[in-house]
Structure formats: structure tokens, C-alpha cells
């Protein structure tokens, strides 16, 4: 099927949320 | 696993023995002990009761205990397996285990599915996807027209909803992630492999020999 290379996947966009990066838990 | 004989009294509610947690997760006993050091720090940051409250998770993630966020709420809800409003030590370790580099990919895919299934219907629905997109746009002060948002959501949804029934089920999600592996990038925390280095204070006092 044809792809839209310029269109970001909505889940990739959501994954950019800082809240989904739990590495902050390990910061002293 | 070796013979475990604890001399310490753990009175923290929800505390579970590291040997038990290590047996059920990718962590070694030493790593679970190190996670207890982290847990103690997090669980005493706002209310010193040995349990992680939502404000404490928000404080750790945002440096602000009052900052609410859709995704932080979902993370908290998934960690709070007993749904009693707090994260206990066992819940903390078992949930973080999914983020371990050695955890099964299946577990990571399942966790993200539940994360995005906002209303816990067993499906990721279009409205939920749009709600999450709007939340990330709001969080990042990014402005996109409603037309663009609709286009992104429509395209993503049609790509993932292979059966075309208007909802993404776990099987479709697994297939979609296999085509887009970056979608579970956040589900692996390299820090967890070095947790004993990050929280080494237990090392001198640990009483259990790791079997690995």
C-alpha cells in the first residue's frame, strides 16, 4: 500500500511525551 | 537462589522479599535491593509512608508534584496493580521489570497496549488515540490544526486497524509494533542494567548472594 513518508505516526508522536520516559525516576 | 535469612525487619506496607521479586522478574536479588533504595527515596519524597503516591511519581518525573498529565496518570494506574491509589514495592519492581532490557518484548508490547487503552475496553479506539495526540500537543506547546490532527490520527488508525472494525485489538497492536519497533523504545530503560551502580549503598549490607 502507498505510504505517506511525511506524515508522522500518531503513536510515534505520543511516544515523544516526556512522561513516557521513565528514566527521570533514576535521576538523583 | 541460596539460603536467605533476613535479619532486617521490613515494616513497609507492601514490602516483598527481594528473593521472591527476583524470581518473578528479570532483576537479580542485588538489583531488587538496589531498587528498594530507589523506592525508599521516591516513596518518602512527599508523604513518608513507604508507598509511592501519585504526587511522588509526578515529582520524580516533572520535578513538580502538582503537574497532572494524562500519560503520567496512565503510568501510575498501570503500576498501581491493586488499584488502591498507591504503588507498593512489589508493584514497583514487577512493573519496572517490564522496562528491563532483558524483559520479553511481548511484555513490553502488552504494557504499551494497556497504556494506550485509556478506558480499558480491551481495544485502542480512535477517540483515545486522538485524545492522546491532543495531550502530547498540549504538553509540548505544539500547535497543529485540527485538520492535521485528524489526518494523522486517521492515517495511523487505518494503518493499525487491519480488520477495519474501528478499533485496534491486541493482535493488531502487536502487528503494528512489529512494523514500527520504535513504538516500544520507551519501554526499555538501560538504567535498569546499572541499577546497582546507581544505588550502591546496599551493596555492603546485602545479605543475599545472587545466583547469577
PDB file of C-alpha atoms in Angstrom:
ATOM      1  CA  UNK A   1       0.000   0.000   0.000  1.00  0.00           C
ATOM      2  CA  UNK A   2       1.264   3.540  -0.654  1.00  0.00           C
ATOM      3  CA  UNK A   3       2.956   5.248   2.263  1.00  0.00           C
ATOM      4  CA  UNK A   4       2.911   8.864   3.357  1.00  0.00           C
ATOM      5  CA  UNK A   5       6.538   9.495   4.257  1.00  0.00           C
ATOM      6  CA  UNK A   6       5.893  12.993   5.539  1.00  0.00           C
ATOM      7  CA  UNK A   7       3.170  12.043   7.964  1.00  0.00           C
ATOM      8  CA  UNK A   8       4.266  11.171  11.479  1.00  0.00           C
ATOM      9  CA  UNK A   9       2.688   8.124  13.040  1.00  0.00           C
ATOM     10  CA  UNK A  10       0.376   9.237  15.866  1.00  0.00           C
ATOM     11  CA  UNK A  11       1.885   6.713  18.274  1.00  0.00           C
ATOM     12  CA  UNK A  12       5.394   7.961  17.483  1.00  0.00           C
ATOM     13  CA  UNK A  13       4.136  11.439  18.351  1.00  0.00           C
ATOM     14  CA  UNK A  14       2.651  10.180  21.611  1.00  0.00           C
ATOM     15  CA  UNK A  15       5.911   8.384  22.407  1.00  0.00           C
ATOM     16  CA  UNK A  16       7.630  11.772  22.456  1.00  0.00           C
ATOM     17  CA  UNK A  17       5.868  12.596  25.707  1.00  0.00           C
ATOM     18  CA  UNK A  18       8.414  13.111  28.441  1.00  0.00           C
ATOM     19  CA  UNK A  19       6.036  11.312  30.776  1.00  0.00           C
ATOM     20  CA  UNK A  20       6.571   8.083  28.910  1.00  0.00           C
ATOM     21  CA  UNK A  21      10.312   8.265  29.502  1.00  0.00           C
ATOM     22  CA  UNK A  22      10.753   6.866  32.993  1.00  0.00           C
ATOM     23  CA  UNK A  23      14.485   7.498  33.091  1.00  0.00           C
ATOM     24  CA  UNK A  24      13.647  10.571  35.193  1.00  0.00           C
ATOM     25  CA  UNK A  25      12.957   8.220  38.085  1.00  0.00           C
ATOM     26  CA  UNK A  26      16.648   7.401  38.285  1.00  0.00           C
ATOM     27  CA  UNK A  27      17.953  10.931  38.426  1.00  0.00           C
ATOM     28  CA  UNK A  28      19.440  11.807  41.746  1.00  0.00           C
TER      29      UNK A  28
ATOM     30  CA  UNK B   1      18.949 -18.935  44.955  1.00  0.00           C
ATOM     31  CA  UNK B   2      20.783 -19.789  48.119  1.00  0.00           C
ATOM     32  CA  UNK B   3      19.653 -19.672  51.704  1.00  0.00           C
ATOM     33  CA  UNK B   4      18.056 -16.423  52.668  1.00  0.00           C
ATOM     34  CA  UNK B   5      17.936 -15.335  56.244  1.00  0.00           C
ATOM     35  CA  UNK B   6      16.795 -11.785  56.771  1.00  0.00           C
ATOM     36  CA  UNK B   7      17.947 -10.006  59.884  1.00  0.00           C
ATOM     37  CA  UNK B   8      16.192  -6.848  58.889  1.00  0.00           C
ATOM     38  CA  UNK B   9      12.669  -6.002  59.806  1.00  0.00           C
ATOM     39  CA  UNK B  10      10.824  -4.529  56.917  1.00  0.00           C
ATOM     40  CA  UNK B  11       7.713  -2.866  58.204  1.00  0.00           C
ATOM     41  CA  UNK B  12       6.927  -1.077  54.993  1.00  0.00           C
ATOM     42  CA  UNK B  13       3.418  -1.996  53.855  1.00  0.00           C
ATOM     43  CA  UNK B  14       3.550  -3.960  50.633  1.00  0.00           C
ATOM     44  CA  UNK B  15       7.202  -4.882  51.105  1.00  0.00           C
ATOM     45  CA  UNK B  16       8.131  -8.181  49.483  1.00  0.00           C
ATOM     46  CA  UNK B  17      11.323 -10.168  49.811  1.00  0.00           C
ATOM     47  CA  UNK B  18      13.890  -9.486  47.089  1.00  0.00           C
ATOM     48  CA  UNK B  19      14.338 -13.216  46.508  1.00  0.00           C
ATOM     49  CA  UNK B  20      10.649 -13.543  45.607  1.00  0.00           C
ATOM     50  CA  UNK B  21      10.691 -10.497  43.332  1.00  0.00           C
ATOM     51  CA  UNK B  22      13.923 -11.556  41.648  1.00  0.00           C
ATOM     52  CA  UNK B  23      12.388 -14.931  40.851  1.00  0.00           C
ATOM     53  CA  UNK B  24       9.460 -13.270  39.086  1.00  0.00           C
ATOM     54  CA  UNK B  25      11.297 -10.505  37.214  1.00  0.00           C
ATOM     55  CA  UNK B  26      14.451 -10.048  35.104  1.00  0.00           C
ATOM     56  CA  UNK B  27      16.192  -8.495  38.134  1.00  0.00           C
ATOM     57  CA  UNK B  28      18.776 -10.196  40.298  1.00  0.00           C
ATOM     58  CA  UNK B  29      18.389 -10.095  44.062  1.00  0.00           C
ATOM     59  CA  UNK B  30      21.060  -7.381  44.248  1.00  0.00           C
ATOM     60  CA  UNK B  31      19.211  -5.320  41.687  1.00  0.00           C
ATOM     61  CA  UNK B  32      15.946  -5.661  43.612  1.00  0.00           C
ATOM     62  CA  UNK B  33      17.768  -4.480  46.723  1.00  0.00           C
ATOM     63  CA  UNK B  34      19.091  -1.506  44.786  1.00  0.00           C
ATOM     64  CA  UNK B  35      15.560  -0.789  43.564  1.00  0.00           C
ATOM     65  CA  UNK B  36      14.464  -0.744  47.190  1.00  0.00           C
ATOM     66  CA  UNK B  37      16.871   2.145  47.758  1.00  0.00           C
ATOM     67  CA  UNK B  38      15.287   3.987  44.846  1.00  0.00           C
ATOM     68  CA  UNK B  39      11.803   3.072  46.075  1.00  0.00           C
ATOM     69  CA  UNK B  40      12.547   4.423  49.565  1.00  0.00           C
ATOM     70  CA  UNK B  41      13.706   7.705  48.053  1.00  0.00           C
ATOM     71  CA  UNK B  42      10.657   8.083  45.835  1.00  0.00           C
ATOM     72  CA  UNK B  43       8.155   6.932  48.443  1.00  0.00           C
ATOM     73  CA  UNK B  44       9.303   9.421  51.037  1.00  0.00           C
ATOM     74  CA  UNK B  45       9.544  12.485  48.822  1.00  0.00           C
ATOM     75  CA  UNK B  46       6.087  13.896  49.651  1.00  0.00           C
ATOM     76  CA  UNK B  47       4.403  11.545  52.131  1.00  0.00           C
ATOM     77  CA  UNK B  48       6.858   9.472  54.112  1.00  0.00           C
ATOM     78  CA  UNK B  49       4.843   6.264  54.362  1.00  0.00           C
ATOM     79  CA  UNK B  50       6.822   3.813  52.244  1.00  0.00           C
ATOM     80  CA  UNK B  51       4.324   3.925  49.396  1.00  0.00           C
ATOM     81  CA  UNK B  52       4.537   5.875  46.161  1.00  0.00           C
ATOM     82  CA  UNK B  53       1.643   8.300  45.816  1.00  0.00           C
ATOM     83  CA  UNK B  54       0.732   9.898  42.503  1.00  0.00           C
ATOM     84  CA  UNK B  55       2.230  13.212  43.613  1.00  0.00           C
ATOM     85  CA  UNK B  56       5.530  11.439  44.254  1.00  0.00           C
ATOM     86  CA  UNK B  57       5.597   9.934  40.787  1.00  0.00           C
ATOM     87  CA  UNK B  58       4.775  13.350  39.312  1.00  0.00           C
ATOM     88  CA  UNK B  59       7.536  14.930  41.395  1.00  0.00           C
ATOM     89  CA  UNK B  60      10.054  12.357  40.126  1.00  0.00           C
ATOM     90  CA  UNK B  61       9.009  12.755  36.512  1.00  0.00           C
ATOM     91  CA  UNK B  62       8.402  16.504  36.361  1.00  0.00           C
ATOM     92  CA  UNK B  63      10.136  17.963  39.437  1.00  0.00           C
ATOM     93  CA  UNK B  64       6.646  19.210  40.245  1.00  0.00           C
ATOM     94  CA  UNK B  65       4.230  17.236  42.381  1.00  0.00           C
ATOM     95  CA  UNK B  66       1.186  19.143  41.190  1.00  0.00           C
ATOM     96  CA  UNK B  67       1.673  18.786  37.468  1.00  0.00           C
ATOM     97  CA  UNK B  68      -1.011  16.466  36.133  1.00  0.00           C
ATOM     98  CA  UNK B  69      -0.619  14.676  32.843  1.00  0.00           C
ATOM     99  CA  UNK B  70      -2.656  12.043  31.016  1.00  0.00           C
ATOM    100  CA  UNK B  71       0.328   9.775  30.418  1.00  0.00           C
ATOM    101  CA  UNK B  72       1.708  10.061  33.932  1.00  0.00           C
ATOM    102  CA  UNK B  73      -1.762   9.151  35.216  1.00  0.00           C
ATOM    103  CA  UNK B  74      -1.811   6.068  32.992  1.00  0.00           C
ATOM    104  CA  UNK B  75       1.692   5.032  34.092  1.00  0.00           C
ATOM    105  CA  UNK B  76       0.635   5.394  37.722  1.00  0.00           C
ATOM    106  CA  UNK B  77      -2.554   3.383  37.143  1.00  0.00           C
ATOM    107  CA  UNK B  78      -0.633   0.558  35.475  1.00  0.00           C
ATOM    108  CA  UNK B  79       1.941   0.405  38.255  1.00  0.00           C
ATOM    109  CA  UNK B  80      -0.852   0.500  40.865  1.00  0.00           C
ATOM    110  CA  UNK B  81      -1.889  -3.072  40.110  1.00  0.00           C
ATOM    111  CA  UNK B  82      -4.096  -3.373  43.202  1.00  0.00           C
ATOM    112  CA  UNK B  83      -5.802  -0.090  42.298  1.00  0.00           C
ATOM    113  CA  UNK B  84      -5.590   1.186  45.843  1.00  0.00           C
ATOM    114  CA  UNK B  85      -4.184   4.600  44.971  1.00  0.00           C
ATOM    115  CA  UNK B  86      -0.553   3.871  45.843  1.00  0.00           C
ATOM    116  CA  UNK B  87       2.348   1.925  44.353  1.00  0.00           C
ATOM    117  CA  UNK B  88       3.755  -0.686  46.703  1.00  0.00           C
ATOM    118  CA  UNK B  89       7.299  -2.010  46.483  1.00  0.00           C
ATOM    119  CA  UNK B  90       6.305  -5.284  44.808  1.00  0.00           C
ATOM    120  CA  UNK B  91       4.185  -3.455  42.254  1.00  0.00           C
ATOM    121  CA  UNK B  92       7.072  -1.078  41.596  1.00  0.00           C
ATOM    122  CA  UNK B  93       9.586  -3.855  40.946  1.00  0.00           C
ATOM    123  CA  UNK B  94       7.268  -6.046  38.868  1.00  0.00           C
ATOM    124  CA  UNK B  95       6.200  -3.084  36.718  1.00  0.00           C
ATOM    125  CA  UNK B  96       9.748  -1.807  36.244  1.00  0.00           C
ATOM    126  CA  UNK B  97      10.736  -5.340  35.310  1.00  0.00           C
ATOM    127  CA  UNK B  98       8.853  -4.883  32.038  1.00  0.00           C
ATOM    128  CA  UNK B  99      11.228  -1.976  31.283  1.00  0.00           C
ATOM    129  CA  UNK B 100      14.326  -4.104  31.838  1.00  0.00           C
ATOM    130  CA  UNK B 101      16.438  -4.609  28.699  1.00  0.00           C
ATOM    131  CA  UNK B 102      16.096  -8.375  29.175  1.00  0.00           C
ATOM    132  CA  UNK B 103      12.314  -8.390  29.629  1.00  0.00           C
ATOM    133  CA  UNK B 104      10.329 -10.189  26.899  1.00  0.00           C
ATOM    134  CA  UNK B 105       9.288  -7.951  24.018  1.00  0.00           C
ATOM    135  CA  UNK B 106       5.802  -9.432  24.322  1.00  0.00           C
ATOM    136  CA  UNK B 107       5.513  -7.937  27.807  1.00  0.00           C
ATOM    137  CA  UNK B 108       6.596  -4.533  26.541  1.00  0.00           C
ATOM    138  CA  UNK B 109       4.044  -4.659  23.714  1.00  0.00           C
ATOM    139  CA  UNK B 110       1.306  -5.708  26.153  1.00  0.00           C
ATOM    140  CA  UNK B 111       2.218  -2.906  28.558  1.00  0.00           C
ATOM    141  CA  UNK B 112       2.017  -0.247  25.825  1.00  0.00           C
ATOM    142  CA  UNK B 113      -1.329  -1.624  24.687  1.00  0.00           C
ATOM    143  CA  UNK B 114      -2.749  -1.257  28.178  1.00  0.00           C
ATOM    144  CA  UNK B 115      -1.154   2.184  28.447  1.00  0.00           C
ATOM    145  CA  UNK B 116      -2.943   3.405  25.347  1.00  0.00           C
ATOM    146  CA  UNK B 117      -6.219   1.625  26.089  1.00  0.00           C
ATOM    147  CA  UNK B 118      -7.256   4.636  28.152  1.00  0.00           C
ATOM    148  CA  UNK B 119     -10.747   3.436  29.017  1.00  0.00           C
ATOM    149  CA  UNK B 120      -9.658  -0.163  29.485  1.00  0.00           C
ATOM    150  CA  UNK B 121     -12.115  -1.589  26.989  1.00  0.00           C
ATOM    151  CA  UNK B 122      -9.636  -4.099  25.615  1.00  0.00           C
ATOM    152  CA  UNK B 123      -9.182  -2.006  22.472  1.00  0.00           C
ATOM    153  CA  UNK B 124      -7.434   1.188  21.485  1.00  0.00           C
ATOM    154  CA  UNK B 125     -10.155   3.293  19.965  1.00  0.00           C
ATOM    155  CA  UNK B 126      -9.899   6.235  17.611  1.00  0.00           C
ATOM    156  CA  UNK B 127     -11.159   8.703  20.192  1.00  0.00           C
ATOM    157  CA  UNK B 128      -8.497   7.540  22.639  1.00  0.00           C
ATOM    158  CA  UNK B 129      -5.810   7.959  20.010  1.00  0.00           C
ATOM    159  CA  UNK B 130      -6.973  11.482  19.247  1.00  0.00           C
ATOM    160  CA  UNK B 131      -7.138  12.309  22.968  1.00  0.00           C
ATOM    161  CA  UNK B 132      -3.538  11.167  23.412  1.00  0.00           C
ATOM    162  CA  UNK B 133      -2.360  13.124  20.383  1.00  0.00           C
ATOM    163  CA  UNK B 134      -4.046  16.269  21.719  1.00  0.00           C
ATOM    164  CA  UNK B 135      -2.446  15.640  25.127  1.00  0.00           C
ATOM    165  CA  UNK B 136       1.075  15.437  23.690  1.00  0.00           C
ATOM    166  CA  UNK B 137       0.463  18.548  21.593  1.00  0.00           C
ATOM    167  CA  UNK B 138      -0.736  20.411  24.671  1.00  0.00           C
ATOM    168  CA  UNK B 139       2.198  19.136  26.733  1.00  0.00           C
ATOM    169  CA  UNK B 140       4.738  20.227  24.141  1.00  0.00           C
ATOM    170  CA  UNK B 141       3.056  23.538  23.236  1.00  0.00           C
ATOM    171  CA  UNK B 142       2.963  22.310  19.668  1.00  0.00           C
ATOM    172  CA  UNK B 143       0.252  23.813  17.512  1.00  0.00           C
ATOM    173  CA  UNK B 144      -1.319  21.716  14.797  1.00  0.00           C
ATOM    174  CA  UNK B 145      -4.607  22.465  13.113  1.00  0.00           C
ATOM    175  CA  UNK B 146      -7.487  20.135  13.817  1.00  0.00           C
ATOM    176  CA  UNK B 147      -7.367  19.073  10.156  1.00  0.00           C
ATOM    177  CA  UNK B 148      -3.748  17.957  10.517  1.00  0.00           C
ATOM    178  CA  UNK B 149      -4.500  16.119  13.757  1.00  0.00           C
ATOM    179  CA  UNK B 150      -7.432  14.361  12.120  1.00  0.00           C
ATOM    180  CA  UNK B 151      -5.255  13.367   9.175  1.00  0.00           C
ATOM    181  CA  UNK B 152      -2.505  11.964  11.404  1.00  0.00           C
ATOM    182  CA  UNK B 153      -4.995  10.041  13.532  1.00  0.00           C
ATOM    183  CA  UNK B 154      -6.890   8.729  10.500  1.00  0.00           C
ATOM    184  CA  UNK B 155      -3.745   7.565   8.738  1.00  0.00           C
ATOM    185  CA  UNK B 156      -2.298   5.884  11.827  1.00  0.00           C
ATOM    186  CA  UNK B 157      -5.587   4.286  12.699  1.00  0.00           C
ATOM    187  CA  UNK B 158      -6.172   2.873   9.234  1.00  0.00           C
ATOM    188  CA  UNK B 159      -2.604   1.503   9.187  1.00  0.00           C
ATOM    189  CA  UNK B 160      -3.057  -0.232  12.545  1.00  0.00           C
ATOM    190  CA  UNK B 161      -6.693  -1.311  12.311  1.00  0.00           C
ATOM    191  CA  UNK B 162      -6.057  -4.192   9.940  1.00  0.00           C
ATOM    192  CA  UNK B 163      -9.536  -5.653  10.348  1.00  0.00           C
ATOM    193  CA  UNK B 164     -11.124  -2.287   9.690  1.00  0.00           C
ATOM    194  CA  UNK B 165     -13.578  -2.602  12.538  1.00  0.00           C
ATOM    195  CA  UNK B 166     -12.837   0.808  14.038  1.00  0.00           C
ATOM    196  CA  UNK B 167     -10.701  -0.365  16.938  1.00  0.00           C
ATOM    197  CA  UNK B 168      -7.204  -1.696  17.472  1.00  0.00           C
ATOM    198  CA  UNK B 169      -7.113  -5.030  19.276  1.00  0.00           C
ATOM    199  CA  UNK B 170      -4.040  -6.578  20.963  1.00  0.00           C
ATOM    200  CA  UNK B 171      -3.253  -8.710  17.921  1.00  0.00           C
ATOM    201  CA  UNK B 172      -3.362  -5.712  15.583  1.00  0.00           C
ATOM    202  CA  UNK B 173      -1.254  -3.729  18.026  1.00  0.00           C
ATOM    203  CA  UNK B 174       1.390  -6.455  18.097  1.00  0.00           C
ATOM    204  CA  UNK B 175       1.487  -6.475  14.303  1.00  0.00           C
ATOM    205  CA  UNK B 176       1.687  -2.679  14.163  1.00  0.00           C
ATOM    206  CA  UNK B 177       4.566  -2.590  16.674  1.00  0.00           C
ATOM    207  CA  UNK B 178       6.441  -5.251  14.726  1.00  0.00           C
ATOM    208  CA  UNK B 179       6.320  -2.906  11.732  1.00  0.00           C
ATOM    209  CA  UNK B 180       7.189   0.121  13.892  1.00  0.00           C
ATOM    210  CA  UNK B 181       9.555  -1.144  16.605  1.00  0.00           C
ATOM    211  CA  UNK B 182      10.354   2.402  17.736  1.00  0.00           C
ATOM    212  CA  UNK B 183       6.910   2.426  19.349  1.00  0.00           C
ATOM    213  CA  UNK B 184       8.261   0.436  22.283  1.00  0.00           C
ATOM    214  CA  UNK B 185      11.533   2.358  22.576  1.00  0.00           C
ATOM    215  CA  UNK B 186      10.378   3.961  25.827  1.00  0.00           C
ATOM    216  CA  UNK B 187       9.714   0.520  27.226  1.00  0.00           C
ATOM    217  CA  UNK B 188      13.414  -0.227  27.688  1.00  0.00           C
ATOM    218  CA  UNK B 189      15.386   1.606  30.355  1.00  0.00           C
ATOM    219  CA  UNK B 190      19.124   0.901  30.050  1.00  0.00           C
ATOM    220  CA  UNK B 191      19.494   2.366  33.568  1.00  0.00           C
ATOM    221  CA  UNK B 192      17.969  -0.812  34.944  1.00  0.00           C
ATOM    222  CA  UNK B 193      21.067  -2.760  33.955  1.00  0.00           C
ATOM    223  CA  UNK B 194      23.172  -0.421  36.034  1.00  0.00           C
ATOM    224  CA  UNK B 195      20.820  -0.021  38.937  1.00  0.00           C
ATOM    225  CA  UNK B 196      23.314  -1.480  41.410  1.00  0.00           C
ATOM    226  CA  UNK B 197      25.814   1.177  40.354  1.00  0.00           C
ATOM    227  CA  UNK B 198      23.267   3.969  40.644  1.00  0.00           C
ATOM    228  CA  UNK B 199      22.179   2.877  44.107  1.00  0.00           C
ATOM    229  CA  UNK B 200      25.186   1.092  45.584  1.00  0.00           C
ATOM    230  CA  UNK B 201      24.582   1.814  49.259  1.00  0.00           C
ATOM    231  CA  UNK B 202      23.001  -1.577  49.842  1.00  0.00           C
ATOM    232  CA  UNK B 203      25.975  -3.500  48.499  1.00  0.00           C
ATOM    233  CA  UNK B 204      27.901  -3.539  51.737  1.00  0.00           C
ATOM    234  CA  UNK B 205      24.872  -4.630  53.706  1.00  0.00           C
ATOM    235  CA  UNK B 206      23.214  -7.063  51.360  1.00  0.00           C
ATOM    236  CA  UNK B 207      22.619 -10.444  52.867  1.00  0.00           C
ATOM    237  CA  UNK B 208      21.826 -12.456  49.813  1.00  0.00           C
ATOM    238  CA  UNK B 209      24.163 -13.960  47.289  1.00  0.00           C
ATOM    239  CA  UNK B 210      22.911 -13.690  43.751  1.00  0.00           C
ATOM    240  CA  UNK B 211      22.609 -16.975  41.991  1.00  0.00           C
ATOM    241  CA  UNK B 212      23.588 -15.438  38.662  1.00  0.00           C
TER     242      UNK B 212
END
